[in-house]
Amino acid sequence: MEQSTSLPMNPSPTIQRDYVVRTLGITRIYHMGSEKTHALRGVDLDIFRGEYMAIMGPSGSGKSTLFNIVGGLDKPTEGMVFVDEVDIAALDSYELAWLRCRKIGYIFQAYNLLPMLTAIENVTMPMTFANVDADDARDRAYDLLQKVGIGHRWSHRPGRMSGGQQQRVAIARALANNPAIVLADEPTANLDLHTGADIIAMLKELTQAAGVTVISATHDHKMLDICDRVVWIRDGQIDRVQRREDLDIHVGQIEEAETSH
Amino acid sequence: MNEPVPLNSGPLLQQLQDDTSGLSNRMLLSLAMAGLRVRLLRSAVTILSVVLAIAFLTYMGIAGSIERNVASSVVELERTFASNSDGDRNTSGTSSVTGALNDARVKHLNHEQAQDDANRMRFLLRRNGTSVETALSGSSTNTWLITMALLTCTVGVWNAMLMSVTERFREIGTMKCLGAVDSMVIKLFLFESAFQGLVGAIAGVILGLVVALTAAVLQFERFGWTRFPVDQLGKVVCMALIVGALLAVIGAAYPAFIAARMKPVDALRTEE
């Protein structure tokens, strides 16, 4: 059942076959005083364009580290990470900011909207960073807010919105610059069951329409249910990669149905 | 399938080179304003420390020059009535024309008036614990006092901005995730602080002027008005405004640097 890490996984037939993310032998070592902690020990992972990928693993497994590296938030100690054919491990901080702005959208567990800005200003912000013309940015932000179903609250500040509404604004913000990847870090963890389901359905709808790849760190079975593949991380290595069909998902728990392909 | 390793020559890098990324200063300014509005109470406290320091600076500047003006008019008046009494002696010896007598009478009146004024001002200066000579020589302790006040204020701004930065780690991290580069974060904090400094300086100048004028009238009676240093006013106000904005920016420099060096990963930390 242990799979060697870079075996070609068969993507779902509907998915185009080019890669949006490829990692080659990434390791990440944290230095704590004289002690070295190996968060990742050589991870090779390919993610196809338009795919839904979940990253799972117990805490301390290196899951977050992998997630952050793929998202351009952290750099590997060794190895290469290609996002849209660019080795982001070799980029300096200025170039990384550029990449995060235009190629990656982020959805956070705690929404992370800027409290001093209104909904539409929050959605406009990444476009402003990308030098989009102010009027165009505003129009697009308004369209996106309409799409996520809160166009009528465009002038409200996050403090006056419910969690679900804030996460909708966050989704609109993540899609503002037409990213290639959306990184979703436990996007439904702070939401109730019903709202979480709404958010996931909306995310799926919007990203699929735009052909966006979604990479998610989640334990939410609703989220896993719409994933094409699940990567299991254990001890800083890929334990296995499973397609959804091979997962047996029940409400409240996740089990492996059959692991031998 | 591991073999094709695309190099950094893709369309992305090309775009990157073409792009002059950045957020206009106007946008950053409105962002800074929005940030201040949200944390109104805290920024008000920060502004207050600038207000006090600049009010002190303005007060010292204005009060000092009023004192100097009073002292120098004492010297001037005493010199004029000294020369006038010389003139009286000369004219009384040579002429007995009525016009000259009138002149002399007017001079005499002025003479008495001037002597009264000079004596009164001398007395007022003494009452305020100084003298014509000390007021004219100017004192270096004042400079030290002002420097210390400004330094204290800078440290206060520093502390306030550091708190503001630590409180906003997640916010800054989020902005970095959305594509903010380090220089934007630095500018944002400097703008915020400079604005607070400027507002504080304006309020401080007004407060300082009011206090200085009131004190001058109380100390020097009508001479506080008439010897008010109108010519010095522009200089003092300009200096106070510049110093106010400058000390706020100096206080914010290190916190802004800390904020800019923050890693975007911190945005993913969920604790508030």
mmCIF file of N, CA and C in Angstrom, chain A residues 138-239:
data_model
loop_
_atom_site.group_PDB
_atom_site.id
_atom_site.type_symbol
_atom_site.label_atom_id
_atom_site.label_comp_id
_atom_site.label_asym_id
_atom_site.label_seq_id
_atom_site.Cartn_x
_atom_site.Cartn_y
_atom_site.Cartn_z
ATOM 1 N N ARG A 138 -12.865 47.800 -9.419
ATOM 2 C CA ARG A 138 -14.103 47.953 -8.670
ATOM 3 C C ARG A 138 -15.257 47.194 -9.342
ATOM 4 N N ASP A 139 -15.336 47.306 -10.655
ATOM 5 C CA ASP A 139 -16.383 46.583 -11.386
ATOM 6 C C ASP A 139 -16.263 45.083 -11.174
ATOM 7 N N ARG A 140 -15.022 44.604 -11.313
ATOM 8 C CA ARG A 140 -14.809 43.177 -11.160
ATOM 9 C C ARG A 140 -15.113 42.718 -9.734
ATOM 10 N N ALA A 141 -14.700 43.532 -8.762
ATOM 11 C CA ALA A 141 -14.965 43.190 -7.365
ATOM 12 C C ALA A 141 -16.466 43.092 -7.127
ATOM 13 N N TYR A 142 -17.199 44.023 -7.709
ATOM 14 C CA TYR A 142 -18.649 44.001 -7.509
ATOM 15 C C TYR A 142 -19.256 42.755 -8.153
ATOM 16 N N ASP A 143 -18.800 42.438 -9.368
ATOM 17 C CA ASP A 143 -19.269 41.211 -10.036
ATOM 18 C C ASP A 143 -19.019 39.981 -9.174
ATOM 19 N N LEU A 144 -17.797 39.916 -8.629
ATOM 20 C CA LEU A 144 -17.437 38.750 -7.813
ATOM 21 C C LEU A 144 -18.309 38.664 -6.568
ATOM 22 N N LEU A 145 -18.572 39.814 -5.957
ATOM 23 C CA LEU A 145 -19.423 39.807 -4.768
ATOM 24 C C LEU A 145 -20.833 39.355 -5.126
ATOM 25 N N GLN A 146 -21.303 39.771 -6.305
ATOM 26 C CA GLN A 146 -22.607 39.289 -6.768
ATOM 27 C C GLN A 146 -22.584 37.778 -6.906
ATOM 28 N N LYS A 147 -21.496 37.277 -7.502
ATOM 29 C CA LYS A 147 -21.401 35.840 -7.746
ATOM 30 C C LYS A 147 -21.413 35.043 -6.450
ATOM 31 N N VAL A 148 -20.772 35.565 -5.422
ATOM 32 C CA VAL A 148 -20.774 34.828 -4.163
ATOM 33 C C VAL A 148 -22.026 35.154 -3.327
ATOM 34 N N GLY A 149 -22.907 35.954 -3.906
ATOM 35 C CA GLY A 149 -24.223 36.137 -3.305
ATOM 36 C C GLY A 149 -24.303 37.188 -2.219
ATOM 37 N N ILE A 150 -23.336 38.103 -2.163
ATOM 38 C CA ILE A 150 -23.466 39.166 -1.161
ATOM 39 C C ILE A 150 -23.216 40.528 -1.788
ATOM 40 N N GLY A 151 -23.652 40.668 -3.024
ATOM 41 C CA GLY A 151 -23.513 41.952 -3.704
ATOM 42 C C GLY A 151 -24.174 43.089 -2.939
ATOM 43 N N HIS A 152 -25.270 42.762 -2.262
ATOM 44 C CA HIS A 152 -26.000 43.810 -1.554
ATOM 45 C C HIS A 152 -25.258 44.320 -0.327
ATOM 46 N N ARG A 153 -24.247 43.570 0.119
ATOM 47 C CA ARG A 153 -23.515 44.010 1.311
ATOM 48 C C ARG A 153 -22.127 44.538 0.975
ATOM 49 N N TRP A 154 -21.960 44.984 -0.244
ATOM 50 C CA TRP A 154 -20.625 45.377 -0.699
ATOM 51 C C TRP A 154 -19.990 46.471 0.153
ATOM 52 N N SER A 155 -20.810 47.311 0.771
ATOM 53 C CA SER A 155 -20.233 48.445 1.498
ATOM 54 C C SER A 155 -20.062 48.160 2.986
ATOM 55 N N HIS A 156 -20.305 46.916 3.393
ATOM 56 C CA HIS A 156 -20.197 46.603 4.819
ATOM 57 C C HIS A 156 -18.774 46.204 5.188
ATOM 58 N N ARG A 157 -18.421 46.491 6.424
ATOM 59 C CA ARG A 157 -17.125 46.041 6.931
ATOM 60 C C ARG A 157 -17.274 44.635 7.515
ATOM 61 N N PRO A 158 -16.161 43.880 7.531
ATOM 62 C CA PRO A 158 -16.235 42.482 7.992
ATOM 63 C C PRO A 158 -16.826 42.324 9.390
ATOM 64 N N GLY A 159 -16.575 43.313 10.250
ATOM 65 C CA GLY A 159 -17.070 43.222 11.620
ATOM 66 C C GLY A 159 -18.576 43.091 11.698
ATOM 67 N N ARG A 160 -19.255 43.529 10.663
ATOM 68 C CA ARG A 160 -20.714 43.497 10.698
ATOM 69 C C ARG A 160 -21.273 42.333 9.877
ATOM 70 N N MET A 161 -20.414 41.375 9.546
ATOM 71 C CA MET A 161 -20.879 40.237 8.747
ATOM 72 C C MET A 161 -20.750 38.945 9.537
ATOM 73 N N SER A 162 -21.570 37.969 9.158
ATOM 74 C CA SER A 162 -21.460 36.654 9.779
ATOM 75 C C SER A 162 -20.253 35.929 9.191
ATOM 76 N N GLY A 163 -19.853 34.822 9.832
ATOM 77 C CA GLY A 163 -18.715 34.056 9.355
ATOM 78 C C GLY A 163 -18.879 33.609 7.915
ATOM 79 N N GLY A 164 -20.062 33.112 7.600
ATOM 80 C CA GLY A 164 -20.316 32.642 6.243
ATOM 81 C C GLY A 164 -20.178 33.761 5.226
ATOM 82 N N GLN A 165 -20.693 34.927 5.598
ATOM 83 C CA GLN A 165 -20.603 36.068 4.681
ATOM 84 C C GLN A 165 -19.154 36.501 4.497
ATOM 85 N N GLN A 166 -18.400 36.492 5.613
ATOM 86 C CA GLN A 166 -16.996 36.876 5.516
ATOM 87 C C GLN A 166 -16.234 35.906 4.617
ATOM 88 N N GLN A 167 -16.552 34.607 4.751
ATOM 89 C CA GLN A 167 -15.837 33.636 3.935
ATOM 90 C C GLN A 167 -16.212 33.801 2.463
ATOM 91 N N ARG A 168 -17.434 34.234 2.196
ATOM 92 C CA ARG A 168 -17.817 34.512 0.809
ATOM 93 C C ARG A 168 -16.992 35.653 0.243
ATOM 94 N N VAL A 169 -16.831 36.696 1.048
ATOM 95 C CA VAL A 169 -15.988 37.811 0.598
ATOM 96 C C VAL A 169 -14.569 37.303 0.348
ATOM 97 N N ALA A 170 -14.105 36.428 1.245
ATOM 98 C CA ALA A 170 -12.749 35.896 1.101
ATOM 99 C C ALA A 170 -12.613 35.089 -0.192
ATOM 100 N N ILE A 171 -13.653 34.352 -0.563
ATOM 101 C CA ILE A 171 -13.606 33.601 -1.817
ATOM 102 C C ILE A 171 -13.542 34.565 -3.000
ATOM 103 N N ALA A 172 -14.360 35.604 -2.936
ATOM 104 C CA ALA A 172 -14.327 36.607 -4.006
ATOM 105 C C ALA A 172 -12.938 37.220 -4.097
ATOM 106 N N ARG A 173 -12.332 37.486 -2.940
ATOM 107 C CA ARG A 173 -11.000 38.077 -2.930
ATOM 108 C C ARG A 173 -9.967 37.125 -3.517
ATOM 109 N N ALA A 174 -10.100 35.829 -3.168
ATOM 110 C CA ALA A 174 -9.138 34.844 -3.653
ATOM 111 C C ALA A 174 -9.186 34.733 -5.175
ATOM 112 N N LEU A 175 -10.354 34.976 -5.756
ATOM 113 C CA LEU A 175 -10.499 34.815 -7.200
ATOM 114 C C LEU A 175 -10.246 36.115 -7.964
ATOM 115 N N ALA A 176 -9.939 37.183 -7.232
ATOM 116 C CA ALA A 176 -9.889 38.507 -7.851
ATOM 117 C C ALA A 176 -8.944 38.589 -9.041
ATOM 118 N N ASN A 177 -7.751 38.024 -8.903
ATOM 119 C CA ASN A 177 -6.755 38.156 -9.976
ATOM 120 C C ASN A 177 -6.704 36.942 -10.890
ATOM 121 N N ASN A 178 -7.788 36.212 -11.011
ATOM 122 C CA ASN A 178 -7.816 34.985 -11.809
ATOM 123 C C ASN A 178 -6.620 34.081 -11.521
ATOM 124 N N PRO A 179 -6.504 33.599 -10.308
ATOM 125 C CA PRO A 179 -5.314 32.820 -9.957
ATOM 126 C C PRO A 179 -5.327 31.448 -10.625
ATOM 127 N N ALA A 180 -4.159 30.817 -10.662
ATOM 128 C CA ALA A 180 -4.086 29.450 -11.162
ATOM 129 C C ALA A 180 -4.429 28.472 -10.050
ATOM 130 N N ILE A 181 -4.113 28.862 -8.830
ATOM 131 C CA ILE A 181 -4.309 27.990 -7.678
ATOM 132 C C ILE A 181 -5.074 28.740 -6.603
ATOM 133 N N VAL A 182 -5.988 28.052 -5.957
ATOM 134 C CA VAL A 182 -6.559 28.608 -4.741
ATOM 135 C C VAL A 182 -6.140 27.697 -3.594
ATOM 136 N N LEU A 183 -5.526 28.299 -2.576
ATOM 137 C CA LEU A 183 -5.126 27.541 -1.392
ATOM 138 C C LEU A 183 -6.179 27.765 -0.313
ATOM 139 N N ALA A 184 -6.758 26.699 0.152
ATOM 140 C CA ALA A 184 -7.792 26.843 1.167
ATOM 141 C C ALA A 184 -7.356 26.098 2.418
ATOM 142 N N ASP A 185 -7.136 26.851 3.484
ATOM 143 C CA ASP A 185 -6.659 26.272 4.735
ATOM 144 C C ASP A 185 -7.848 26.086 5.671
ATOM 145 N N GLU A 186 -8.334 24.883 5.781
ATOM 146 C CA GLU A 186 -9.497 24.596 6.629
ATOM 147 C C GLU A 186 -10.602 25.633 6.427
ATOM 148 N N PRO A 187 -11.070 25.809 5.233
ATOM 149 C CA PRO A 187 -11.963 26.956 4.967
ATOM 150 C C PRO A 187 -13.298 26.880 5.692
ATOM 151 N N THR A 188 -13.666 25.688 6.147
ATOM 152 C CA THR A 188 -14.992 25.566 6.764
ATOM 153 C C THR A 188 -14.912 25.308 8.267
ATOM 154 N N ALA A 189 -13.708 25.329 8.821
ATOM 155 C CA ALA A 189 -13.543 24.936 10.220
ATOM 156 C C ALA A 189 -14.288 25.858 11.185
ATOM 157 N N ASN A 190 -14.429 27.132 10.812
ATOM 158 C CA ASN A 190 -15.102 28.061 11.721
ATOM 159 C C ASN A 190 -16.587 28.225 11.407
ATOM 160 N N LEU A 191 -17.110 27.398 10.518
ATOM 161 C CA LEU A 191 -18.490 27.587 10.080
ATOM 162 C C LEU A 191 -19.359 26.408 10.517
ATOM 163 N N ASP A 192 -20.632 26.666 10.650
ATOM 164 C CA ASP A 192 -21.523 25.556 10.986
ATOM 165 C C ASP A 192 -21.721 24.663 9.752
ATOM 166 N N LEU A 193 -22.309 23.518 9.976
ATOM 167 C CA LEU A 193 -22.400 22.488 8.944
ATOM 168 C C LEU A 193 -23.042 23.015 7.662
ATOM 169 N N HIS A 194 -24.165 23.666 7.855
ATOM 170 C CA HIS A 194 -24.949 24.128 6.709
ATOM 171 C C HIS A 194 -24.197 25.198 5.907
ATOM 172 N N THR A 195 -23.684 26.213 6.641
ATOM 173 C CA THR A 195 -22.944 27.286 5.971
ATOM 174 C C THR A 195 -21.713 26.728 5.281
ATOM 175 N N GLY A 196 -21.036 25.782 5.967
ATOM 176 C CA GLY A 196 -19.849 25.163 5.388
ATOM 177 C C GLY A 196 -20.174 24.499 4.059
ATOM 178 N N ALA A 197 -21.300 23.799 4.022
ATOM 179 C CA ALA A 197 -21.697 23.120 2.792
ATOM 180 C C ALA A 197 -21.948 24.133 1.676
ATOM 181 N N ASP A 198 -22.601 25.236 2.035
ATOM 182 C CA ASP A 198 -22.851 26.300 1.049
ATOM 183 C C ASP A 198 -21.543 26.834 0.472
ATOM 184 N N ILE A 199 -20.621 27.104 1.392
ATOM 185 C CA ILE A 199 -19.338 27.680 0.983
ATOM 186 C C ILE A 199 -18.610 26.722 0.042
ATOM 187 N N ILE A 200 -18.611 25.434 0.401
ATOM 188 C CA ILE A 200 -17.907 24.454 -0.420
ATOM 189 C C ILE A 200 -18.547 24.347 -1.809
ATOM 190 N N ALA A 201 -19.870 24.330 -1.836
ATOM 191 C CA ALA A 201 -20.559 24.245 -3.122
ATOM 192 C C ALA A 201 -20.207 25.444 -3.994
ATOM 193 N N MET A 202 -20.173 26.604 -3.362
ATOM 194 C CA MET A 202 -19.870 27.811 -4.120
ATOM 195 C C MET A 202 -18.436 27.809 -4.637
ATOM 196 N N LEU A 203 -17.525 27.387 -3.769
ATOM 197 C CA LEU A 203 -16.120 27.327 -4.149
ATOM 198 C C LEU A 203 -15.947 26.405 -5.356
ATOM 199 N N LYS A 204 -16.599 25.260 -5.271
ATOM 200 C CA LYS A 204 -16.510 24.277 -6.354
ATOM 201 C C LYS A 204 -17.040 24.879 -7.654
ATOM 202 N N GLU A 205 -18.174 25.519 -7.552
ATOM 203 C CA GLU A 205 -18.815 26.065 -8.739
ATOM 204 C C GLU A 205 -17.938 27.128 -9.406
ATOM 205 N N LEU A 206 -17.449 28.050 -8.575
ATOM 206 C CA LEU A 206 -16.690 29.164 -9.131
ATOM 207 C C LEU A 206 -15.334 28.728 -9.673
ATOM 208 N N THR A 207 -14.662 27.849 -8.934
ATOM 209 C CA THR A 207 -13.328 27.451 -9.378
ATOM 210 C C THR A 207 -13.404 26.559 -10.599
ATOM 211 N N GLN A 208 -14.436 25.727 -10.658
ATOM 212 C CA GLN A 208 -14.550 24.857 -11.819
ATOM 213 C C GLN A 208 -14.837 25.669 -13.070
ATOM 214 N N ALA A 209 -15.684 26.663 -12.922
ATOM 215 C CA ALA A 209 -16.006 27.514 -14.068
ATOM 216 C C ALA A 209 -14.753 28.184 -14.602
ATOM 217 N N ALA A 210 -13.844 28.543 -13.686
ATOM 218 C CA ALA A 210 -12.646 29.256 -14.107
ATOM 219 C C ALA A 210 -11.450 28.333 -14.328
ATOM 220 N N GLY A 211 -11.624 27.044 -14.118
ATOM 221 C CA GLY A 211 -10.528 26.099 -14.291
ATOM 222 C C GLY A 211 -9.406 26.277 -13.282
ATOM 223 N N VAL A 212 -9.770 26.654 -12.081
ATOM 224 C CA VAL A 212 -8.769 26.916 -11.043
ATOM 225 C C VAL A 212 -8.485 25.640 -10.256
ATOM 226 N N THR A 213 -7.230 25.429 -9.920
ATOM 227 C CA THR A 213 -6.842 24.313 -9.074
ATOM 228 C C THR A 213 -7.073 24.690 -7.617
ATOM 229 N N VAL A 214 -7.649 23.804 -6.856
ATOM 230 C CA VAL A 214 -7.849 24.095 -5.446
ATOM 231 C C VAL A 214 -7.040 23.108 -4.613
ATOM 232 N N ILE A 215 -6.212 23.643 -3.738
ATOM 233 C CA ILE A 215 -5.440 22.803 -2.824
ATOM 234 C C ILE A 215 -5.906 23.137 -1.422
ATOM 235 N N SER A 216 -6.305 22.114 -0.713
ATOM 236 C CA SER A 216 -6.956 22.389 0.554
ATOM 237 C C SER A 216 -6.368 21.522 1.655
ATOM 238 N N ALA A 217 -6.104 22.156 2.792
ATOM 239 C CA ALA A 217 -5.781 21.384 3.988
ATOM 240 C C ALA A 217 -7.071 21.318 4.778
ATOM 241 N N THR A 218 -7.619 20.143 4.945
ATOM 242 C CA THR A 218 -8.933 20.078 5.562
ATOM 243 C C THR A 218 -9.192 18.721 6.192
ATOM 244 N N HIS A 219 -10.070 18.715 7.142
ATOM 245 C CA HIS A 219 -10.567 17.461 7.687
ATOM 246 C C HIS A 219 -12.060 17.354 7.479
ATOM 247 N N ASP A 220 -12.600 18.328 6.764
ATOM 248 C CA ASP A 220 -14.042 18.394 6.565
ATOM 249 C C ASP A 220 -14.444 17.383 5.494
ATOM 250 N N HIS A 221 -15.300 16.446 5.876
ATOM 251 C CA HIS A 221 -15.661 15.396 4.913
ATOM 252 C C HIS A 221 -16.389 15.972 3.709
ATOM 253 N N LYS A 222 -17.096 17.089 3.903
ATOM 254 C CA LYS A 222 -17.799 17.700 2.775
ATOM 255 C C LYS A 222 -16.793 18.197 1.738
ATOM 256 N N MET A 223 -15.695 18.722 2.265
ATOM 257 C CA MET A 223 -14.638 19.226 1.380
ATOM 258 C C MET A 223 -13.952 18.046 0.695
ATOM 259 N N LEU A 224 -13.654 17.015 1.495
ATOM 260 C CA LEU A 224 -12.983 15.837 0.922
ATOM 261 C C LEU A 224 -13.853 15.187 -0.149
ATOM 262 N N ASP A 225 -15.148 15.308 0.054
ATOM 263 C CA ASP A 225 -16.089 14.677 -0.859
ATOM 264 C C ASP A 225 -16.008 15.250 -2.277
ATOM 265 N N ILE A 226 -15.590 16.496 -2.392
ATOM 266 C CA ILE A 226 -15.511 17.063 -3.729
ATOM 267 C C ILE A 226 -14.077 17.053 -4.269
ATOM 268 N N CYS A 227 -13.150 16.510 -3.485
ATOM 269 C CA CYS A 227 -11.762 16.477 -3.933
ATOM 270 C C CYS A 227 -11.537 15.374 -4.956
ATOM 271 N N ASP A 228 -10.638 15.655 -5.913
ATOM 272 C CA ASP A 228 -10.296 14.619 -6.873
ATOM 273 C C ASP A 228 -9.302 13.639 -6.265
ATOM 274 N N ARG A 229 -8.357 14.199 -5.520
ATOM 275 C CA ARG A 229 -7.358 13.324 -4.901
ATOM 276 C C ARG A 229 -7.041 13.806 -3.490
ATOM 277 N N VAL A 230 -6.590 12.887 -2.697
ATOM 278 C CA VAL A 230 -6.181 13.218 -1.332
ATOM 279 C C VAL A 230 -4.735 12.761 -1.148
ATOM 280 N N VAL A 231 -3.892 13.653 -0.663
ATOM 281 C CA VAL A 231 -2.509 13.300 -0.359
ATOM 282 C C VAL A 231 -2.395 13.117 1.144
ATOM 283 N N TRP A 232 -1.903 11.983 1.551
ATOM 284 C CA TRP A 232 -1.701 11.744 2.985
ATOM 285 C C TRP A 232 -0.234 11.958 3.300
ATOM 286 N N ILE A 233 0.020 12.801 4.257
ATOM 287 C CA ILE A 233 1.400 13.068 4.668
ATOM 288 C C ILE A 233 1.631 12.402 6.020
ATOM 289 N N ARG A 234 2.793 11.745 6.113
ATOM 290 C CA ARG A 234 3.156 11.185 7.418
ATOM 291 C C ARG A 234 4.661 11.285 7.578
ATOM 292 N N ASP A 235 5.106 11.786 8.687
ATOM 293 C CA ASP A 235 6.542 11.931 8.972
ATOM 294 C C ASP A 235 7.294 12.646 7.863
ATOM 295 N N GLY A 236 6.705 13.673 7.331
ATOM 296 C CA GLY A 236 7.404 14.478 6.337
ATOM 297 C C GLY A 236 7.510 13.831 4.973
ATOM 298 N N GLN A 237 6.769 12.772 4.761
ATOM 299 C CA GLN A 237 6.787 12.144 3.449
ATOM 300 C C GLN A 237 5.370 11.855 2.995
ATOM 301 N N ILE A 238 5.239 11.650 1.684
ATOM 302 C CA ILE A 238 3.917 11.302 1.196
ATOM 303 C C ILE A 238 3.662 9.840 1.536
ATOM 304 N N ASP A 239 2.648 9.627 2.311
ATOM 305 C CA ASP A 239 2.293 8.270 2.695
ATOM 306 C C ASP A 239 1.600 7.592 1.515
#
